[in-house]
Amino acid sequence: MEGNVQLECVQGDITQQGDLDAVVNAANAELRTGDGVAGAIHRAAGPELEQACRPMAPIKPGEAVISPAFGLPNKKIIHCLGPVYNIDKPSDELLARCFQNALWLADKARLASVGFPAISTGAFGYPLEEAADVTADAVHSVLSDLNHVTLVRMVLFSGNDLQVFRKAFRMT
Ligand code: ADP
């Protein structure tokens, strides 16, 4: 608990977080399906998701947009484009902006709970420890701005990723 917001790090699949109001997609600029998180989210949400996203594309690194969740068990999906490590620069600022913009957007939409994957740490090549530190700082930096969000959950795919994020969030 940090102020009024509960922070969690769990191991799991971002498409299986039925108790959360919103989940965050590690999106591509075109907001299309793809590999990794974007593929899993679009498969679970169904083809309506690409259609709904089309008018909002393209987005830039650090930006976040919100859509309905269709076949996913959440109310909304927040799509963030993470930086490609050391190509989209400054990568740390752009990664931090993803988390900040997503949380501000969720709060504006009066959502109470948001789940994030480890944005940029897959195909976009961000080293895990560095990404975890940037993520923890970014989440902490906006907590005092939040009026509606009361739960932020990091959903890590592997046990190793979970340990690294727990350490960055000082949960160990
Ligand atoms: P990016 O392109 O932003 O790097 P990826 O989707 O390639 O995004 O990967 C981001 C992170 O999400 C990686 O650590 C990857 O292991 C993890 N991941 C992949 N699929 C899932 C899923 N279904 N649920 C949660 N995390 C996932």
Coordinates of N, CA and C and ligand atoms in Angstrom, one line a residue:
M1 N 0.9 -1.2 0.0 CA 0.0 0.0 0.0 C 0.9 1.2 0.0
E2 N 0.7 2.1 -1.0 CA 1.4 3.4 -1.1 C 0.4 4.5 -1.1
G3 N 0.2 5.2 -0.1 CA -0.9 6.2 -0.1 C -2.2 5.3 -0.1
N4 N -3.1 5.7 -1.1 CA -4.3 4.9 -1.3 C -4.2 3.8 -2.3
V5 N -3.0 3.6 -2.8 CA -2.9 2.6 -4.0 C -2.1 1.4 -3.5
Q6 N -2.7 0.2 -3.8 CA -2.1 -1.1 -3.6 C -1.2 -1.5 -4.8
L7 N 0.0 -1.8 -4.6 CA 0.9 -2.3 -5.7 C 1.1 -3.7 -5.5
E8 N 1.0 -4.5 -6.7 CA 1.3 -5.9 -6.6 C 2.2 -6.3 -7.8
C9 N 3.0 -7.3 -7.6 CA 3.8 -8.0 -8.7 C 3.4 -9.4 -8.6
V10 N 2.8 -10.0 -9.7 CA 2.5 -11.4 -9.7 C 3.0 -12.0 -11.0
Q11 N 3.1 -13.3 -11.0 CA 3.5 -14.1 -12.2 C 2.1 -14.5 -12.9
G12 N 2.0 -14.2 -14.2 CA 0.8 -14.6 -14.8 C 0.7 -14.1 -16.3
D13 N -0.5 -14.2 -16.8 CA -0.8 -13.9 -18.2 C -1.7 -12.6 -18.2
I14 N -1.3 -11.6 -18.9 CA -2.0 -10.4 -18.9 C -3.5 -10.5 -19.4
T15 N -3.7 -11.6 -20.2 CA -5.1 -11.8 -20.7 C -6.0 -12.5 -19.7
Q16 N -5.5 -12.9 -18.5 CA -6.2 -13.7 -17.6 C -6.4 -12.9 -16.3
Q17 N -6.6 -11.6 -16.3 CA -6.7 -10.8 -15.1 C -8.1 -10.3 -15.0
G18 N -9.1 -11.2 -14.8 CA -10.5 -10.9 -14.9 C -11.0 -10.0 -13.8
D19 N -10.2 -9.8 -12.7 CA -10.6 -9.0 -11.6 C -10.2 -7.5 -11.8
L20 N -9.5 -7.2 -12.9 CA -9.0 -5.8 -13.1 C -9.9 -5.1 -14.1
D21 N -10.1 -3.8 -13.8 CA -10.9 -2.9 -14.7 C -10.2 -2.8 -16.1
A22 N -8.9 -2.7 -16.1 CA -8.2 -2.5 -17.3 C -6.9 -3.2 -17.3
V23 N -6.5 -3.7 -18.5 CA -5.1 -4.2 -18.7 C -4.4 -3.4 -19.8
V24 N -3.1 -3.4 -19.7 CA -2.3 -2.6 -20.6 C -1.7 -3.5 -21.6
N25 N -1.8 -3.0 -22.9 CA -1.2 -3.8 -24.0 C 0.2 -3.2 -24.3
A26 N 1.2 -4.0 -24.5 CA 2.5 -3.6 -25.0 C 2.3 -3.5 -26.5
A27 N 1.8 -2.4 -27.0 CA 1.3 -2.3 -28.4 C 2.4 -2.0 -29.4
N28 N 2.1 -2.1 -30.6 CA 2.9 -1.6 -31.7 C 2.3 -0.3 -32.2
A29 N 3.0 0.5 -33.0 CA 2.6 1.8 -33.3 C 1.2 1.8 -34.1
E30 N 1.0 0.7 -34.8 CA -0.2 0.7 -35.6 C -1.4 0.1 -34.9
L31 N -1.2 -0.3 -33.6 CA -2.2 -0.8 -32.7 C -2.8 -2.1 -33.4
R32 N -2.0 -2.9 -34.1 CA -2.4 -4.1 -34.7 C -2.0 -5.3 -33.8
T33 N -2.5 -6.5 -34.1 CA -2.0 -7.7 -33.5 C -0.6 -7.9 -33.8
G34 N 0.1 -8.8 -33.1 CA 1.5 -9.0 -33.4 C 2.0 -10.2 -32.5
D35 N 3.2 -10.1 -32.1 CA 3.8 -11.2 -31.2 C 3.6 -10.8 -29.8
G36 N 4.0 -11.7 -28.9 CA 4.0 -11.3 -27.5 C 2.7 -10.8 -26.9
V37 N 2.8 -9.8 -26.1 CA 1.6 -9.3 -25.4 C 0.5 -8.9 -26.4
A38 N 0.9 -8.1 -27.5 CA -0.1 -7.6 -28.4 C -0.8 -8.8 -29.1
G39 N -0.1 -9.8 -29.4 CA -0.8 -11.0 -30.1 C -1.8 -11.6 -29.1
A40 N -1.3 -11.8 -27.9 CA -2.2 -12.5 -26.9 C -3.4 -11.7 -26.6
I41 N -3.3 -10.4 -26.5 CA -4.4 -9.5 -26.2 C -5.4 -9.4 -27.4
H42 N -4.9 -9.3 -28.6 CA -5.8 -9.2 -29.8 C -6.5 -10.6 -30.0
R43 N -5.8 -11.7 -29.8 CA -6.4 -13.0 -29.9 C -7.5 -13.1 -28.9
A44 N -7.3 -12.7 -27.7 CA -8.3 -12.9 -26.7 C -9.5 -11.9 -26.8
A45 N -9.2 -10.7 -27.3 CA -10.2 -9.7 -27.4 C -11.0 -9.9 -28.7
G46 N -10.4 -10.4 -29.8 CA -11.1 -10.7 -31.0 C -10.9 -9.6 -32.0
P47 N -11.3 -9.8 -33.3 CA -11.0 -8.9 -34.4 C -11.6 -7.5 -34.2
E48 N -12.6 -7.3 -33.4 CA -13.2 -6.0 -33.2 C -12.2 -5.0 -32.6
L49 N -11.2 -5.6 -31.9 CA -10.2 -4.7 -31.2 C -9.4 -3.9 -32.3
E50 N -8.9 -4.6 -33.3 CA -8.2 -3.9 -34.3 C -9.0 -2.8 -35.0
Q51 N -10.2 -3.1 -35.3 CA -11.1 -2.2 -35.9 C -11.3 -0.9 -35.0
A52 N -11.5 -1.2 -33.7 CA -11.7 -0.1 -32.8 C -10.5 0.8 -32.7
C53 N -9.3 0.2 -32.8 CA -8.1 0.9 -32.6 C -7.6 1.7 -33.8
R54 N -8.1 1.3 -35.0 CA -7.6 1.8 -36.2 C -7.6 3.4 -36.3
P55 N -8.7 4.0 -35.9 CA -8.7 5.5 -35.9 C -7.8 6.2 -35.0
M56 N -7.2 5.4 -34.0 CA -6.3 6.0 -33.0 C -4.9 5.8 -33.4
A57 N -4.6 5.0 -34.4 CA -3.2 4.7 -34.8 C -2.8 5.7 -35.9
P58 N -1.5 6.0 -36.0 CA -0.4 5.4 -35.2 C -0.2 6.2 -33.9
I59 N 0.4 5.5 -33.0 CA 0.9 6.2 -31.7 C 2.4 6.3 -31.7
K60 N 2.9 7.2 -30.9 CA 4.4 7.3 -30.7 C 4.9 6.7 -29.4
P61 N 6.2 6.4 -29.4 CA 6.7 5.8 -28.1 C 6.4 6.7 -26.9
G62 N 5.9 6.1 -25.9 CA 5.5 6.8 -24.7 C 4.1 7.2 -24.6
E63 N 3.3 7.1 -25.7 CA 1.9 7.4 -25.7 C 1.0 6.3 -25.3
A64 N -0.2 6.6 -24.8 CA -1.1 5.6 -24.4 C -2.5 6.0 -24.9
V65 N -3.3 5.0 -25.4 CA -4.7 5.3 -25.8 C -5.6 4.2 -25.2
I66 N -6.9 4.4 -25.1 CA -7.8 3.5 -24.4 C -8.8 3.0 -25.4
S67 N -9.2 1.7 -25.2 CA -10.2 1.1 -26.1 C -11.1 0.2 -25.2
P68 N -12.3 -0.2 -25.8 CA -13.1 -1.2 -25.1 C -12.2 -2.5 -25.1
A69 N -12.7 -3.5 -24.2 CA -11.9 -4.7 -24.1 C -12.5 -5.9 -24.9
F70 N -13.7 -5.7 -25.4 CA -14.3 -6.8 -26.3 C -14.2 -8.1 -25.5
G71 N -13.6 -9.1 -26.1 CA -13.6 -10.5 -25.5 C -12.8 -10.7 -24.3
L72 N -12.0 -9.7 -23.9 CA -11.2 -9.8 -22.7 C -12.1 -9.6 -21.5
P73 N -11.8 -10.1 -20.3 CA -12.7 -10.0 -19.2 C -12.6 -8.7 -18.4
N74 N -12.1 -7.7 -19.1 CA -11.9 -6.4 -18.4 C -12.8 -5.3 -19.0
K75 N -12.9 -4.1 -18.4 CA -13.7 -3.1 -19.1 C -13.0 -2.4 -20.2
K76 N -11.7 -2.2 -20.0 CA -10.9 -1.4 -21.0 C -9.5 -2.0 -21.2
I77 N -9.0 -1.7 -22.4 CA -7.6 -2.0 -22.7 C -6.9 -0.6 -22.9
I78 N -5.8 -0.4 -22.3 CA -4.9 0.8 -22.5 C -3.7 0.3 -23.3
H79 N -3.6 0.9 -24.5 CA -2.5 0.5 -25.4 C -1.3 1.5 -25.3
C80 N -0.1 1.0 -24.9 CA 1.1 1.8 -24.8 C 2.1 1.3 -25.8
L81 N 2.8 2.3 -26.4 CA 3.9 1.9 -27.3 C 5.2 2.2 -26.5
G82 N 5.9 1.1 -26.1 CA 7.1 1.3 -25.4 C 8.2 1.7 -26.4
P83 N 9.4 2.2 -25.9 CA 10.5 2.5 -26.7 C 11.3 1.2 -27.1
V84 N 11.7 1.2 -28.4 CA 12.7 0.1 -28.7 C 14.0 0.6 -28.1
Y85 N 14.6 -0.3 -27.3 CA 15.7 0.0 -26.4 C 16.9 0.6 -27.3
N86 N 17.3 1.8 -26.8 CA 18.4 2.5 -27.5 C 18.2 2.9 -28.9
I87 N 17.0 2.8 -29.4 CA 16.7 3.3 -30.7 C 15.7 4.5 -30.5
D88 N 14.7 4.3 -29.8 CA 13.8 5.4 -29.4 C 14.4 6.0 -28.1
K89 N 14.9 7.2 -28.2 CA 15.6 7.8 -27.1 C 15.0 9.1 -26.6
P90 N 15.1 9.5 -25.3 CA 15.8 8.7 -24.3 C 14.8 7.6 -23.8
S91 N 15.4 6.4 -23.9 CA 14.5 5.2 -23.7 C 13.9 5.2 -22.3
D92 N 14.7 5.6 -21.3 CA 14.1 5.6 -19.9 C 12.9 6.5 -19.8
E93 N 13.1 7.7 -20.4 CA 11.9 8.7 -20.3 C 10.7 8.2 -21.0
L94 N 10.9 7.6 -22.2 CA 9.8 7.1 -23.0 C 9.1 6.0 -22.3
L95 N 9.9 5.1 -21.7 CA 9.3 3.9 -21.0 C 8.5 4.5 -19.8
A96 N 9.1 5.4 -19.0 CA 8.4 6.0 -17.9 C 7.1 6.6 -18.3
R97 N 7.1 7.3 -19.4 CA 5.9 8.0 -19.9 C 4.8 7.0 -20.2
C98 N 5.1 5.8 -20.7 CA 4.1 4.8 -20.9 C 3.3 4.5 -19.6
F99 N 4.0 4.3 -18.6 CA 3.3 3.9 -17.3 C 2.6 5.1 -16.8
Q100 N 3.2 6.3 -16.8 CA 2.5 7.5 -16.3 C 1.3 7.8 -17.1
N101 N 1.4 7.8 -18.5 CA 0.2 8.1 -19.3 C -0.9 7.1 -19.2
A102 N -0.5 5.8 -19.0 CA -1.5 4.8 -18.9 C -2.3 5.0 -17.6
L103 N -1.5 5.3 -16.5 CA -2.2 5.5 -15.2 C -3.1 6.7 -15.2
W104 N -2.6 7.8 -15.8 CA -3.4 9.0 -15.9 C -4.7 8.8 -16.6
L105 N -4.5 8.0 -17.8 CA -5.7 7.7 -18.6 C -6.7 6.9 -17.9
A106 N -6.2 5.9 -17.1 CA -7.1 5.0 -16.3 C -7.8 5.8 -15.3
D107 N -7.1 6.7 -14.7 CA -7.7 7.5 -13.6 C -8.8 8.4 -14.2
K108 N -8.5 9.0 -15.3 CA -9.4 9.9 -16.0 C -10.7 9.1 -16.4
A109 N -10.5 7.9 -16.7 CA -11.7 7.0 -17.1 C -12.3 6.4 -15.8
R110 N -11.9 6.8 -14.7 CA -12.5 6.4 -13.4 C -12.4 4.9 -13.2
L111 N -11.3 4.3 -13.6 CA -11.0 2.9 -13.4 C -10.3 2.7 -12.1
A112 N -10.6 1.6 -11.4 CA -10.1 1.4 -10.1 C -8.8 0.5 -10.1
S113 N -8.7 -0.3 -11.1 CA -7.6 -1.3 -11.1 C -7.0 -1.5 -12.5
V114 N -5.6 -1.6 -12.5 CA -4.9 -1.6 -13.8 C -3.8 -2.6 -13.7
G115 N -3.7 -3.5 -14.8 CA -2.6 -4.4 -14.8 C -1.7 -4.1 -16.0
F116 N -0.4 -4.2 -15.7 CA 0.6 -3.9 -16.7 C 1.5 -5.2 -17.0
P117 N 1.9 -5.4 -18.3 CA 3.0 -6.3 -18.6 C 4.3 -5.5 -18.5
A118 N 5.4 -6.2 -18.6 CA 6.7 -5.6 -18.6 C 7.0 -5.0 -20.0
I119 N 6.4 -3.8 -20.2 CA 6.5 -3.1 -21.5 C 8.0 -3.0 -21.9
S120 N 8.2 -3.2 -23.2 CA 9.5 -3.1 -23.9 C 10.6 -4.1 -23.6
T121 N 10.2 -5.1 -22.7 CA 11.3 -6.1 -22.3 C 11.3 -7.3 -23.1
G122 N 10.4 -7.4 -24.1 CA 10.4 -8.5 -25.0 C 11.1 -8.2 -26.3
A123 N 10.3 -8.1 -27.4 CA 10.8 -7.8 -28.7 C 11.6 -6.5 -28.8
F124 N 11.2 -5.5 -27.9 CA 11.9 -4.2 -27.9 C 13.2 -4.1 -27.2
G125 N 13.6 -5.2 -26.6 CA 15.0 -5.4 -26.1 C 15.4 -4.6 -24.9
Y126 N 14.5 -4.1 -24.1 CA 14.9 -3.3 -22.9 C 15.4 -4.3 -21.9
P127 N 16.7 -4.1 -21.3 CA 17.2 -5.0 -20.3 C 16.3 -5.0 -19.1
L128 N 16.0 -6.2 -18.6 CA 15.0 -6.4 -17.6 C 15.2 -5.6 -16.3
E129 N 16.4 -5.7 -15.8 CA 16.7 -4.9 -14.5 C 16.4 -3.4 -14.7
E130 N 17.0 -2.9 -15.8 CA 16.8 -1.5 -16.1 C 15.4 -1.1 -16.2
A131 N 14.6 -1.9 -17.0 CA 13.2 -1.7 -17.2 C 12.4 -1.7 -15.9
A132 N 12.8 -2.7 -15.1 CA 12.1 -2.8 -13.8 C 12.3 -1.6 -12.9
D133 N 13.5 -1.0 -12.9 CA 13.8 0.1 -12.1 C 13.0 1.4 -12.6
V134 N 13.1 1.6 -14.0 CA 12.4 2.7 -14.6 C 10.9 2.6 -14.3
T135 N 10.3 1.4 -14.4 CA 8.9 1.1 -14.2 C 8.5 1.4 -12.8
A136 N 9.3 0.9 -11.8 CA 9.0 1.2 -10.4 C 9.0 2.7 -10.1
D137 N 10.0 3.4 -10.6 CA 10.1 4.8 -10.3 C 8.9 5.6 -11.0
A138 N 8.6 5.2 -12.2 CA 7.5 5.8 -13.0 C 6.2 5.6 -12.3
V139 N 5.9 4.4 -11.8 CA 4.6 4.1 -11.1 C 4.6 4.9 -9.9
H140 N 5.6 4.9 -9.1 CA 5.6 5.7 -7.8 C 5.4 7.2 -8.1
S141 N 6.0 7.7 -9.2 CA 5.9 9.1 -9.4 C 4.5 9.7 -9.7
V142 N 3.6 8.8 -10.0 CA 2.2 9.3 -10.3 C 1.2 8.9 -9.3
L143 N 1.6 8.1 -8.3 CA 0.6 7.6 -7.3 C -0.2 8.7 -6.6
S144 N 0.5 9.8 -6.3 CA -0.2 10.9 -5.6 C -1.2 11.7 -6.5
D145 N -1.1 11.4 -7.9 CA -2.1 12.1 -8.8 C -3.4 11.3 -8.9
L146 N -3.4 10.1 -8.4 CA -4.5 9.2 -8.7 C -5.7 9.3 -7.7
N147 N -6.9 9.5 -8.3 CA -8.1 9.7 -7.5 C -9.0 8.5 -7.5
H148 N -8.9 7.7 -8.6 CA -9.8 6.5 -8.8 C -9.0 5.2 -8.7
V149 N -7.8 5.2 -9.3 CA -7.1 3.9 -9.3 C -6.6 3.6 -7.9
T150 N -6.9 2.4 -7.5 CA -6.5 2.0 -6.1 C -5.7 0.7 -6.1
L151 N -5.6 0.1 -7.3 CA -4.7 -1.1 -7.4 C -4.0 -1.1 -8.8
V152 N -2.6 -1.2 -8.7 CA -1.8 -1.4 -9.8 C -1.0 -2.7 -9.7
R153 N -1.3 -3.6 -10.7 CA -0.7 -4.9 -10.7 C 0.3 -5.1 -11.8
M154 N 1.6 -5.4 -11.6 CA 2.5 -5.8 -12.6 C 2.3 -7.3 -12.8
V155 N 2.1 -7.7 -14.1 CA 1.9 -9.1 -14.4 C 3.1 -9.6 -15.2
L156 N 3.9 -10.4 -14.6 CA 5.2 -10.8 -15.2 C 5.0 -12.3 -15.7
F157 N 5.5 -12.5 -16.9 CA 5.3 -13.8 -17.5 C 6.1 -14.9 -16.9
S158 N 7.3 -14.6 -16.5 CA 8.2 -15.7 -15.9 C 8.5 -15.5 -14.5
G159 N 8.9 -16.5 -13.8 CA 9.3 -16.4 -12.4 C 10.5 -15.5 -12.2
N160 N 11.5 -15.6 -13.2 CA 12.6 -14.7 -13.1 C 12.2 -13.2 -13.2
D161 N 11.3 -12.9 -14.2 CA 10.9 -11.5 -14.3 C 10.2 -11.1 -13.1
L162 N 9.4 -12.0 -12.5 CA 8.7 -11.6 -11.2 C 9.7 -11.2 -10.1
Q163 N 10.8 -12.0 -10.0 CA 11.8 -11.7 -8.9 C 12.4 -10.3 -9.2
V164 N 12.8 -10.1 -10.5 CA 13.4 -8.8 -10.8 C 12.5 -7.6 -10.5
F165 N 11.2 -7.7 -10.8 CA 10.3 -6.6 -10.6 C 10.0 -6.5 -9.1
R166 N 9.9 -7.6 -8.4 CA 9.7 -7.5 -6.9 C 10.8 -6.8 -6.3
K167 N 12.0 -7.0 -6.7 CA 13.2 -6.3 -6.2 C 13.1 -4.8 -6.5
A168 N 12.8 -4.5 -7.7 CA 12.7 -3.1 -8.1 C 11.7 -2.3 -7.3
F169 N 10.6 -3.0 -7.1 CA 9.5 -2.4 -6.3 C 9.7 -2.6 -4.8
R170 N 10.9 -3.1 -4.4 CA 11.3 -3.3 -3.0 C 10.2 -4.1 -2.2
M171 N 9.8 -5.2 -2.9 CA 8.9 -6.1 -2.2 C 9.5 -7.4 -1.7
T172 N 10.9 -7.5 -1.8 CA 11.5 -8.7 -1.3 C 12.2 -8.4 0.0
Ligands
ADP1 P1 7.6 -5.2 -26.3 O1 7.5 -5.2 -27.8 O2 7.1 -3.9 -25.7 O3 9.0 -5.6 -25.9 P2 6.5 -7.9 -25.9 O4 5.1 -8.3 -26.0 O5 7.5 -8.5 -26.9 O6 6.6 -6.3 -25.8 O7 7.0 -8.4 -24.4 C1 6.9 -7.6 -23.2 C2 7.0 -8.5 -22.0 O8 5.8 -9.2 -21.8 C3 8.1 -9.6 -22.1 O9 8.7 -9.7 -20.9 C4 7.3 -10.9 -22.4 O10 7.9 -12.1 -21.8 C5 6.0 -10.6 -21.7 N1 4.8 -11.3 -22.2 C6 4.6 -12.0 -23.3 N2 3.3 -12.5 -23.4 C7 2.7 -12.1 -22.2 C8 1.4 -12.4 -21.7 N3 0.5 -13.1 -22.3 N4 1.2 -11.9 -20.4 C9 2.1 -11.2 -19.7 N5 3.3 -11.0 -20.2 C10 3.7 -11.4 -21.4

